[in-house]
Coordinates of C-alpha atoms in Angstrom, one line a residue:
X1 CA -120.3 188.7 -169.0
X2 CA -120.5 188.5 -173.2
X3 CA -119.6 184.9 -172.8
X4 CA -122.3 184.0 -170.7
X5 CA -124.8 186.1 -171.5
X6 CA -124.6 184.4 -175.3
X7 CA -124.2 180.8 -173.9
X8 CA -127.5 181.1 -171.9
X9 CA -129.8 180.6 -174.9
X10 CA -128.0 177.8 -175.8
X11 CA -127.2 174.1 -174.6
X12 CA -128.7 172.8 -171.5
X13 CA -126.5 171.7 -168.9
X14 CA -127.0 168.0 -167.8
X15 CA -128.2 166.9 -164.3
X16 CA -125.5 167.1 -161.8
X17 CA -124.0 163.9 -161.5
X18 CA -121.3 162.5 -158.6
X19 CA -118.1 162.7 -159.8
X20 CA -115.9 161.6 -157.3
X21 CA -112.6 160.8 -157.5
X22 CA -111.2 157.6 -156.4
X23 CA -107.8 156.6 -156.2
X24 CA -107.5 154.2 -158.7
X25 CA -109.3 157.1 -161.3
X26 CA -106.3 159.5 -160.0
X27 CA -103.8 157.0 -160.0
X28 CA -104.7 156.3 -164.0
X29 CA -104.6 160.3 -164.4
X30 CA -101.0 160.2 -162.9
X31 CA -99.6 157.4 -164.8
X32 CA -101.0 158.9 -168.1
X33 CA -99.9 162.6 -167.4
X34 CA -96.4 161.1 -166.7
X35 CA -95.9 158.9 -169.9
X36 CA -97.3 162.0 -172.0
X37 CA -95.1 164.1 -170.8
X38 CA -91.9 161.6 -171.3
X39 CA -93.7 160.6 -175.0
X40 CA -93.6 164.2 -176.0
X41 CA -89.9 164.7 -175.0
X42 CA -88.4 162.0 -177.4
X43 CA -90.8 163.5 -180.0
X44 CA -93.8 161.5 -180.2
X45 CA -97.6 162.5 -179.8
X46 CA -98.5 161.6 -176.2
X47 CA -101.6 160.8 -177.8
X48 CA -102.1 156.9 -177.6
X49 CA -100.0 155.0 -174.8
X50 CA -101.1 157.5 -172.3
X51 CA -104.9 156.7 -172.8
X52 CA -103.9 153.3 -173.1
X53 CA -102.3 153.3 -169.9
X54 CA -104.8 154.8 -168.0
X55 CA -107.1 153.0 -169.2
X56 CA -105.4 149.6 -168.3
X57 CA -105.3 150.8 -164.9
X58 CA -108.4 152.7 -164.4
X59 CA -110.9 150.9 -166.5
X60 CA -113.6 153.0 -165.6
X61 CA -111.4 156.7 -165.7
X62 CA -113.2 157.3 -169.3
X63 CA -117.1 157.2 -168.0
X64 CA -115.5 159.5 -164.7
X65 CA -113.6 162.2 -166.5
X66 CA -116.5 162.6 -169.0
X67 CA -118.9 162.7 -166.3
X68 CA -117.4 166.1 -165.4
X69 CA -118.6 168.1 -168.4
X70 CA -121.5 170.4 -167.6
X71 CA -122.8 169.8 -170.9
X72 CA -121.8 166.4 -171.8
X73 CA -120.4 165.2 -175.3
X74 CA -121.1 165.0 -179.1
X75 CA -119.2 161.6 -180.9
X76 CA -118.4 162.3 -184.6
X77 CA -117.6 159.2 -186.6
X78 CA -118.2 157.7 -190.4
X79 CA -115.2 156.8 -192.8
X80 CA -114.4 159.8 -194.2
X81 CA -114.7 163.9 -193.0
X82 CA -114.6 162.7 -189.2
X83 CA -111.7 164.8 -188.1
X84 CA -112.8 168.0 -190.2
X85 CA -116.6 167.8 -189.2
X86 CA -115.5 167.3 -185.2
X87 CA -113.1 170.6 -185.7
X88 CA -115.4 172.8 -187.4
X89 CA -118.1 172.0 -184.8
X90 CA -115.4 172.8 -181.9
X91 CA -115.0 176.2 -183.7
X92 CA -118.6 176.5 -183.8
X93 CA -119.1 175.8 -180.2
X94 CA -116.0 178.0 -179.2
X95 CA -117.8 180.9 -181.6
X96 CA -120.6 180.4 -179.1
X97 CA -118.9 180.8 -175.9
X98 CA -118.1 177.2 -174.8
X99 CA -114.7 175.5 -173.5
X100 CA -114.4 172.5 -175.9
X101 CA -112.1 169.7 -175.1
X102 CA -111.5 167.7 -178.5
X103 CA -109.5 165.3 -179.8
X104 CA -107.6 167.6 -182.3
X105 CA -104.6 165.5 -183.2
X106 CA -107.2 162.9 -184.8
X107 CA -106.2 159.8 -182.6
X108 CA -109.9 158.0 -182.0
X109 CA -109.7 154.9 -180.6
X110 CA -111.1 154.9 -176.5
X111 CA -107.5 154.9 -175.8
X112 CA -107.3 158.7 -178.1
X113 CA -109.7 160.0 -176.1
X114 CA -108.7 159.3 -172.7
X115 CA -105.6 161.1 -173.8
X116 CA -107.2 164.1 -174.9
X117 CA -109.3 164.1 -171.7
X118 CA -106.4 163.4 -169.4
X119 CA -104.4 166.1 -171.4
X120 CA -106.5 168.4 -171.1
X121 CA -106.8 167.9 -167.4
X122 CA -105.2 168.9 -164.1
X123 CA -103.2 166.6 -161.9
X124 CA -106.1 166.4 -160.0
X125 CA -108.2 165.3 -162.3
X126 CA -110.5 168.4 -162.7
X127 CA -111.8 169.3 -166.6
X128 CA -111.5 172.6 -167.8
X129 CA -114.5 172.5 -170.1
X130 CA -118.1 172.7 -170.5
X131 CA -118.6 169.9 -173.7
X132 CA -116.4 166.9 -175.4
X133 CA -116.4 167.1 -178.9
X134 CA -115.0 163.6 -179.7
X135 CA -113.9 162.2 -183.0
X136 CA -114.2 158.1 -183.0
X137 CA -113.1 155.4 -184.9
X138 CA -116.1 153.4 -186.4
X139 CA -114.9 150.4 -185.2
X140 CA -114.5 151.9 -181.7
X141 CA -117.8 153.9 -181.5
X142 CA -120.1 151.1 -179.4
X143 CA -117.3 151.2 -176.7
X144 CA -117.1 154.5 -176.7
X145 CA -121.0 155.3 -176.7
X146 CA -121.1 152.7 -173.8
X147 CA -118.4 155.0 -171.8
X148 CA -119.1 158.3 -172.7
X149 CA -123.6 158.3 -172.5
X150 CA -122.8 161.3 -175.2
X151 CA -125.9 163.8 -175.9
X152 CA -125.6 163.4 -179.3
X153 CA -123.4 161.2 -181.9
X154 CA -122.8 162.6 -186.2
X155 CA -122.5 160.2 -188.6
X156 CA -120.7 161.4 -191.3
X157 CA -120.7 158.7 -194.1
X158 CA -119.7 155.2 -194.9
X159 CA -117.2 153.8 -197.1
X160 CA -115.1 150.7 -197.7
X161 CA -112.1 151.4 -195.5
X162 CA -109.2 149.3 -193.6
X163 CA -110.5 146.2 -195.4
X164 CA -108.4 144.0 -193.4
X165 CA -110.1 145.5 -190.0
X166 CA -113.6 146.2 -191.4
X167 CA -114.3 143.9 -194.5
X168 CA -117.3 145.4 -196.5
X169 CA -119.6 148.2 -196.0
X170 CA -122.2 146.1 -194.3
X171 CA -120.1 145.7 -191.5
X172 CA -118.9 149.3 -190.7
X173 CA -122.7 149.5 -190.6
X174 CA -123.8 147.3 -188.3
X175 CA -121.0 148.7 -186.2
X176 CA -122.2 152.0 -186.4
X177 CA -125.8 151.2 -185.7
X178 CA -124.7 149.1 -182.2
X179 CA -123.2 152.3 -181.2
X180 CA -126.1 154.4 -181.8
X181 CA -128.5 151.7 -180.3
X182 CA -126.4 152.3 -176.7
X183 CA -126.8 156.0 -177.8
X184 CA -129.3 157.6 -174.4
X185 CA -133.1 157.7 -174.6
X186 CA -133.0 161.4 -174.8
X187 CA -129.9 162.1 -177.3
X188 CA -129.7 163.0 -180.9
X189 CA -128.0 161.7 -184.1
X190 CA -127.1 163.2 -187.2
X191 CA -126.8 161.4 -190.1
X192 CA -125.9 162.6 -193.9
X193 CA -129.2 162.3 -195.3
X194 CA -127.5 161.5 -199.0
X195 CA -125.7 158.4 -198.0
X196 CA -128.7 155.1 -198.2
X197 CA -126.2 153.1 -195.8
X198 CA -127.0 155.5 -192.8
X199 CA -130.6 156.4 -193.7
X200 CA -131.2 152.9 -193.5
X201 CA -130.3 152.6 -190.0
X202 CA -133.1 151.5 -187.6
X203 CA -135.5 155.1 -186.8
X204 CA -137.7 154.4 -184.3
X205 CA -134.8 154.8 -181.4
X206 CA -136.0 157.3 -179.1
X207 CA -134.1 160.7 -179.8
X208 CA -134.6 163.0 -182.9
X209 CA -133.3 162.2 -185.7
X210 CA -131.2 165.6 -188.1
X211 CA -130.4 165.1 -191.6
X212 CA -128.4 167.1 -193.9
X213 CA -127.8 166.8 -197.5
X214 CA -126.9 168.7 -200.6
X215 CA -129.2 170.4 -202.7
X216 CA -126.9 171.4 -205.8
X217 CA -127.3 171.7 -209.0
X218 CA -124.0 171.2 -210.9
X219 CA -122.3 169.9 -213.9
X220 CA -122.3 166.0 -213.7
X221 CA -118.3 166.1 -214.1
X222 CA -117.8 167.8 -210.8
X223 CA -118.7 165.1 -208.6
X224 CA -117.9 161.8 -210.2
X225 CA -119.6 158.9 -209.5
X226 CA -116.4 156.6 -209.0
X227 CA -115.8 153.9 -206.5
X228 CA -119.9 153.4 -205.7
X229 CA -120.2 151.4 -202.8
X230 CA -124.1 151.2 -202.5
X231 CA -126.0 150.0 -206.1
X232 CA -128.9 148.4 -204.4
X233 CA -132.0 148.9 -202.4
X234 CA -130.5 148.1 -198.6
X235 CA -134.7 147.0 -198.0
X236 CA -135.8 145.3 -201.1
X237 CA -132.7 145.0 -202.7
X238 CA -133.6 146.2 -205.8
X239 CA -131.7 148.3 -207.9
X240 CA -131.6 152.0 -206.6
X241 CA -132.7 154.8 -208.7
X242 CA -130.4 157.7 -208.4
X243 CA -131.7 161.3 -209.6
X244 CA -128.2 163.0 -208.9
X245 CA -125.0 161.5 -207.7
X246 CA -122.5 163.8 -205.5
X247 CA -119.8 161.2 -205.0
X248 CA -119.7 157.6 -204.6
X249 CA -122.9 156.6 -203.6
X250 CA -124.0 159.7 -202.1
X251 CA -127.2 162.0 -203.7
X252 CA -130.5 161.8 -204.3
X253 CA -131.7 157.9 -204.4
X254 CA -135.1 156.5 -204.4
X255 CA -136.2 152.5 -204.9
X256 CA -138.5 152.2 -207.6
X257 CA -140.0 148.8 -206.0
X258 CA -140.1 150.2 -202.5
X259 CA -140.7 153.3 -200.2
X260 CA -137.1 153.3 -199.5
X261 CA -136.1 157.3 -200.3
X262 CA -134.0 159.8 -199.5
X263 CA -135.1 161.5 -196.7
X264 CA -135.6 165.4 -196.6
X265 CA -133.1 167.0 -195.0
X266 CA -133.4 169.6 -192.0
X267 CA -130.3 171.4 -192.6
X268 CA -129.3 172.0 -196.6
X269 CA -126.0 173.9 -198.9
X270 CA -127.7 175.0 -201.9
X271 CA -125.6 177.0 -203.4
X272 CA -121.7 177.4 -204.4
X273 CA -119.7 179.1 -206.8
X274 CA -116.6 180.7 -206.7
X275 CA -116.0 184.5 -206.4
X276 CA -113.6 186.7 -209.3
X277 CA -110.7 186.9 -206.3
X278 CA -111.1 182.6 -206.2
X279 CA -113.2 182.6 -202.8
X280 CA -115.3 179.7 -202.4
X281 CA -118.8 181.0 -201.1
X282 CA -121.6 178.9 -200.0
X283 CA -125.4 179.0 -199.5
X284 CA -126.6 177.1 -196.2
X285 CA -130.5 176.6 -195.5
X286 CA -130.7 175.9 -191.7
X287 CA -133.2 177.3 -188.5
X288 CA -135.6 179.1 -191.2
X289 CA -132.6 181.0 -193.1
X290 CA -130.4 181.2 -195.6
X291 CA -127.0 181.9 -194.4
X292 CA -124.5 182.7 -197.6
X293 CA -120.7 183.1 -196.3
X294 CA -117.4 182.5 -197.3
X295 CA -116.1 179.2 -196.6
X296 CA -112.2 179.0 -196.6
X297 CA -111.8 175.0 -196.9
X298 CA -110.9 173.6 -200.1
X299 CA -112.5 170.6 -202.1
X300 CA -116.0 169.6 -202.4
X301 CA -116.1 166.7 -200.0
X302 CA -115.9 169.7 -197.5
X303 CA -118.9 171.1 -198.5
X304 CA -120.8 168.0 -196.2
X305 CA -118.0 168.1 -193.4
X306 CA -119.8 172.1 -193.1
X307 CA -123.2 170.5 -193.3
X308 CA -122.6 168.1 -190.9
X309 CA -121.0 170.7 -188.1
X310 CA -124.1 173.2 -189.3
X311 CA -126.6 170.2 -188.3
X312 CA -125.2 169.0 -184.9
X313 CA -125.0 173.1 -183.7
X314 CA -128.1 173.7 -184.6
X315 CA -129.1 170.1 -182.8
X316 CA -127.6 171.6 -179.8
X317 CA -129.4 175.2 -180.4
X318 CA -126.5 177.6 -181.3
X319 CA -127.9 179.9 -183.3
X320 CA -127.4 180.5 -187.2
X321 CA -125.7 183.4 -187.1
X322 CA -122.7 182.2 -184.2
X323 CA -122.7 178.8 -187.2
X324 CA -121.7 181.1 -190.1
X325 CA -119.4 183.6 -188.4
X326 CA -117.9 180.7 -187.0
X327 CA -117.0 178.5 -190.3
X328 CA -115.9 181.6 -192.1
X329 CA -113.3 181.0 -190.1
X330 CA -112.7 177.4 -190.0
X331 CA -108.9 176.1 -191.0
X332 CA -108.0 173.0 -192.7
X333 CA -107.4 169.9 -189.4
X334 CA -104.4 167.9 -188.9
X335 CA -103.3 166.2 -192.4
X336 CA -106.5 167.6 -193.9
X337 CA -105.6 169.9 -196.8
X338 CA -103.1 171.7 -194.2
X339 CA -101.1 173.9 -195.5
X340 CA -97.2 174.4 -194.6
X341 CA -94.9 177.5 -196.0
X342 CA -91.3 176.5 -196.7
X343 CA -88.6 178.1 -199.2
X344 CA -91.1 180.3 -200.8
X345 CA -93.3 177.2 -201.9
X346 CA -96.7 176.1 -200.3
X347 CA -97.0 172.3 -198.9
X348 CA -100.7 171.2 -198.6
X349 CA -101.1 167.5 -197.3
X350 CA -104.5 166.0 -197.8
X351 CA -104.5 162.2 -196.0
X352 CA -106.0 159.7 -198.2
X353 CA -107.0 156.2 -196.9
X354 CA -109.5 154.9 -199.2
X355 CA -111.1 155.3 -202.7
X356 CA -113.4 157.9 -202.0
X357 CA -111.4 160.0 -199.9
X358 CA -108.6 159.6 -202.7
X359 CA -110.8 160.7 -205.6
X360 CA -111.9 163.7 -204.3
X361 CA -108.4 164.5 -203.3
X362 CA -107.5 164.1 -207.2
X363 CA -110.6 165.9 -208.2
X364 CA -109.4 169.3 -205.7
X365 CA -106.1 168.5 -207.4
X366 CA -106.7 168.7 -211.2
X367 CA -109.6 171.6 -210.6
X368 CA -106.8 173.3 -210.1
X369 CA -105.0 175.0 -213.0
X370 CA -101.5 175.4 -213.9
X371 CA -98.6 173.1 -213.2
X372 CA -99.8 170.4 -210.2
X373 CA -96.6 169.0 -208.6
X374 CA -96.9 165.7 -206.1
X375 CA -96.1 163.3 -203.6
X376 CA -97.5 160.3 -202.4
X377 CA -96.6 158.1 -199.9
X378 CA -98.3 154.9 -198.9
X379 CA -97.8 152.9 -195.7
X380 CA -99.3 149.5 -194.6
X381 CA -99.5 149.4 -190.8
X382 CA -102.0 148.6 -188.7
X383 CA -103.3 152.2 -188.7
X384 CA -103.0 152.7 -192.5
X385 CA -105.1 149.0 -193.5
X386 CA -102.7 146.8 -194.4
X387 CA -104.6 145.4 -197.6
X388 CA -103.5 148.7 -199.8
X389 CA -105.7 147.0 -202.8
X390 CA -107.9 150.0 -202.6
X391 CA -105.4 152.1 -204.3
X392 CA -106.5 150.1 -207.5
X393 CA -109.8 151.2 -206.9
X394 CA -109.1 154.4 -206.6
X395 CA -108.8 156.7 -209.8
X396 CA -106.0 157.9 -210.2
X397 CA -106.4 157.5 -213.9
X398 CA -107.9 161.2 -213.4
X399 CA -104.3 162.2 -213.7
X400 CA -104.0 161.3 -217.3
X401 CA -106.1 164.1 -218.0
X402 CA -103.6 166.6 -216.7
X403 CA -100.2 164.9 -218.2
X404 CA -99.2 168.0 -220.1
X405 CA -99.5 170.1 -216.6
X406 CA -98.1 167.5 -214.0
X407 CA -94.4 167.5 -213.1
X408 CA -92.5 164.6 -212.2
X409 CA -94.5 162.6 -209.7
X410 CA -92.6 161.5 -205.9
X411 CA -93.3 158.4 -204.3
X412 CA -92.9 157.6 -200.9
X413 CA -93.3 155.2 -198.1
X414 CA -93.1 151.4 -197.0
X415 CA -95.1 150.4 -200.3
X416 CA -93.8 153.2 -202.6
X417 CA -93.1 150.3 -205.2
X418 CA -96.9 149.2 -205.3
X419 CA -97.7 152.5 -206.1
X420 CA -95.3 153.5 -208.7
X421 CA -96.7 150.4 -210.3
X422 CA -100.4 152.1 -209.6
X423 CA -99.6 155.3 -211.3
X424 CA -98.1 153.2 -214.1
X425 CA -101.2 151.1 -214.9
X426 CA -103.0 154.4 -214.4
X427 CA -101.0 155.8 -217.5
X428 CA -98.2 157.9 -216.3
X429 CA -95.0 157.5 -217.6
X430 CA -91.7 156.1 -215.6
X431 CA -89.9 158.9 -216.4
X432 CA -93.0 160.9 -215.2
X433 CA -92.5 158.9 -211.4
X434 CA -89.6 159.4 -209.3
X435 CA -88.8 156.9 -205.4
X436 CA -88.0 158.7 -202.7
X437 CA -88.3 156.1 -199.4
X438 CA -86.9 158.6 -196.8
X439 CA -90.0 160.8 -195.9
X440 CA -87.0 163.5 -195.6
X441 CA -85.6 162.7 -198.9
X442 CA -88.9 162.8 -200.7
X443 CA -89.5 166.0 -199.5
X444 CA -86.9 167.8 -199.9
X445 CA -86.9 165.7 -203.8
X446 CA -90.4 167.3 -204.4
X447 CA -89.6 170.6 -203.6
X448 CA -86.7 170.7 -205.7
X449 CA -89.3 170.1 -208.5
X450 CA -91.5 172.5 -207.2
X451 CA -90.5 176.0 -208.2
X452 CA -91.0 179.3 -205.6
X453 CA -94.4 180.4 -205.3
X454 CA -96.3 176.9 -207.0
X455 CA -97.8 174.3 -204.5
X456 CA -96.7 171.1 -203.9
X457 CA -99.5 168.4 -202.9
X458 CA -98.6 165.5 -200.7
X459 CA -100.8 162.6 -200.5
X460 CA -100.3 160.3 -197.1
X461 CA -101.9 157.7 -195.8
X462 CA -102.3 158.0 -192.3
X463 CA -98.9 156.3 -190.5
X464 CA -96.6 158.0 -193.6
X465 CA -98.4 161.5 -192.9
X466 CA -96.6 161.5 -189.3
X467 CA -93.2 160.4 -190.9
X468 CA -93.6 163.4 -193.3
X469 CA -94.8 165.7 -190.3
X470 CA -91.7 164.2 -188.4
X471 CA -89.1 165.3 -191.6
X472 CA -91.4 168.7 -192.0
X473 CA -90.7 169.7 -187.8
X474 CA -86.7 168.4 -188.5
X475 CA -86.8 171.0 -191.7
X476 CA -88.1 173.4 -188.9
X477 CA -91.7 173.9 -190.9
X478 CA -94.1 171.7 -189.0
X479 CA -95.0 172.4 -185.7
X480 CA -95.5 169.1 -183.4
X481 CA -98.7 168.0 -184.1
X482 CA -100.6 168.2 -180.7
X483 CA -99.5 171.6 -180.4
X484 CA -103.0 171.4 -182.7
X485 CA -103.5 174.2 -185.2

């Protein structure tokens, strides 16, 4: 009765619709229950060829199955935060009462989420839940939007990313704004009020409109403006005035030639600092209130990934209070600064897959003090980007800085050369860098470096954080990864 009684404030259920099962739909449910469970018996994911599968068969099982949710779905997508942002507003929801069916092992193409869908499902088809909380690919959000008719899609940010699939920011753009076009007449967005590129997107759709920004006042070295994607006015194209830069191109921007301004943001973090014990406490402003709490994720680029969940709940009316208790208990996701115990040593693997992304890595890394011990491992499949020429954008020259504190550094992966080249030109020392190509190996090399009770740090991009995950679960430390968290 709790449950109910704390959900009936909150979201309001959708019409019913007709969601009657055909047997082509059940067929496609069938096939894809069948090849996820032989997937996950050889040790892979179940998390792509079933969707695929399904979807091949039953092209219309995506638009059915999410038809079934009483209170429809929320899309989260943006280069960078995506899969943190969608889990902390799961845990928000779930805080509030609600059956959430997500996406948790991060795969977010249309073919990812018919697999988390059909997953999640029975035989017959029937969903267990009340609301989708999707993560999506950028390049796969229109599809999706078409598919899913979500109540509301989040925006996190945009980046360079996957230049071979993307090109430059302008396209990851108008990709995103095709998908919110197709967004319904009476949905929401959310966009990150300190990013120009999403501001700039088209407001008069129907549908509010949330923003959420920082409003910090910190030491200019703690967010580095490094790898700035947006310099100019995306209206007059003039040069844009920035009064504080976060990261990249995010802050507080206005064009001195046009009206073309930051917009004030409905939900806000103004405040954090770090407590004597080393807990990271933060100040949201959000429904009328200042909410302080302890917030347990590490790295500033987290701080939006909390604004961004904060804004969408309150979008979809949970309360302030069911937001904080909720993210004081929010974990790291999948590859996202998780954390892994093995032989008295932590493991925490934080995915990088462009510059941004990368640099704040490096800046969580150096804050930290006393010896820093690492592995990176680059990869250039399809699902990594296979033009890797954003690892000279990136700045790892930050890791000069902390030469007399950083052990020998492991490289990994299909391109492991190109980057010991990298951290060369950046201004380490060969003797400093140390190839490992065997995920296993490089483990196992790294934490030989890596005495009892320091960290070790592993850097993947996105295809060499499942081989590590594979070596961790054969070392008997890593669970599979969509048992989820």
């Amino acid at each position: 009765m709790e449950k109910d009684n704390r959900r009936s404030d909150l979201l309001s259920p959708k019409d019913s619709v007709n969601t009657g099962l055909n047997l082509k739909h059940l067929s496609g449910i069938w096939i894809g229950k069948l090849i996820m469970g032989a997937s996950r018996l050889t040790g892979r994911g179940g998390t792509t060829l079933p969707g695929r599968a399904a979807l091949r068969f039953s092209p219309g099982i995506l638009a059915y199955l999410s038809r079934q949710l009483a209170q429809g779905s929320v899309l989260v997508t943006g280069t960078n935060g995506k899969t943190t942002t969608a889990s902390l507003l799961t845990g928000i929801l779930r805080q509030a009462g609600y059956q959430c069916l997500h996406n948790q092992s991060g795969s977010n193409m249309s073919w990812g989420v018919a697999s988390a869908l059909i997953g999640a499902g029975a035989w017959s088809g029937k969903l267990p839940g009340d609301i989708g909380i999707m993560e999506v690919d950028e390049g796969a959000f229109p599809a999706v939007v078409r598919e899913l008719k979500p109540r509301g899609a989040v925006v996190t940010n945009i980046y360079r990313d996957q230049l071979d699939r993307f090109g430059e920011i302008d396209h990851v753009q108008k990709t995103i704004l095709s998908g919110l076009d197709c967004l319904p007449p009476d949905s929401f967005q959310v966009l990150n009020a300190d990013d120009p590129s999403l501001t700039d997107m088209r407001s008069d759709r129907p549908g509010r409109t949330w923003y959420y920004g920082l409003e910090l006042e910190l030491p200019p070295d703690l967010f580095r403006n490094t790898a700035q994607d947006i310099k100019s006015c995306p209206h007059c194209h003039d040069q844009l005035f920035y009064e504080r830069i976060y990261f990249a191109h995010l802050g507080r921007y206005r064009c001195q030639k046009c009206n073309f301004r930051r917009p004030k943001p409905d939900v806000t973090l103004n405040k954090r600092f770090f407590t004597a014990d080393g807990r990271t406490v933060i100040e949201l402003r959000l429904q009328g209130k200042s909410l302080k709490l302890d917030y347990p994720l590490m790295g500033a680029y987290n701080l939006y990934n909390a604004l961004a969940a904060a804004t969408c709940a309150t979008a979809l009316g949970v309360p302030a209070d069911l937001i904080g208790a909720a993210l004081t208990k929010a974990a790291p996701s999948f590859g996202r600064m998780e954390r892994f115990s093995m032989d008295g040593r932590t493991l925490i693997m934080a995915l990088i897959k462009n510059p941004a992304g990368a640099n704040e890595v490096l800046r969580t890394l150096i804050e930290k003090e006393g010896k820093i011990h690492l592995l990176v491992a680059i990869n250039d499949k399809i699902a990594d980007g296979t033009d890797i020429s954003w690892l000279w954008d990136a700045d790892f020259e930050q890791l000069k800085s902390i030469r007399e504190r950083l052990a020998p550094v492991v490289v990994s992966g299909q391109r492991a050369w190109e980057m010991v080249l990298r951290l060369k030109y950046a201004g380490l020392d060969s003797a400093g860098i140390t190839l490992e190509e065997s995920p296993k190996q490089a483990i196992l090399k790294a934490l030989q470096l890596t005495p009892p009770g320091e960290i070790l740090f592993i850097m993947p991009t996105y295809t060499a954080m499942f081989d590590l995950r594979r070596a961790l679960n054969a070392l008997g430390v890593a669970k599979p990864y969509w048992e989820g968290p």
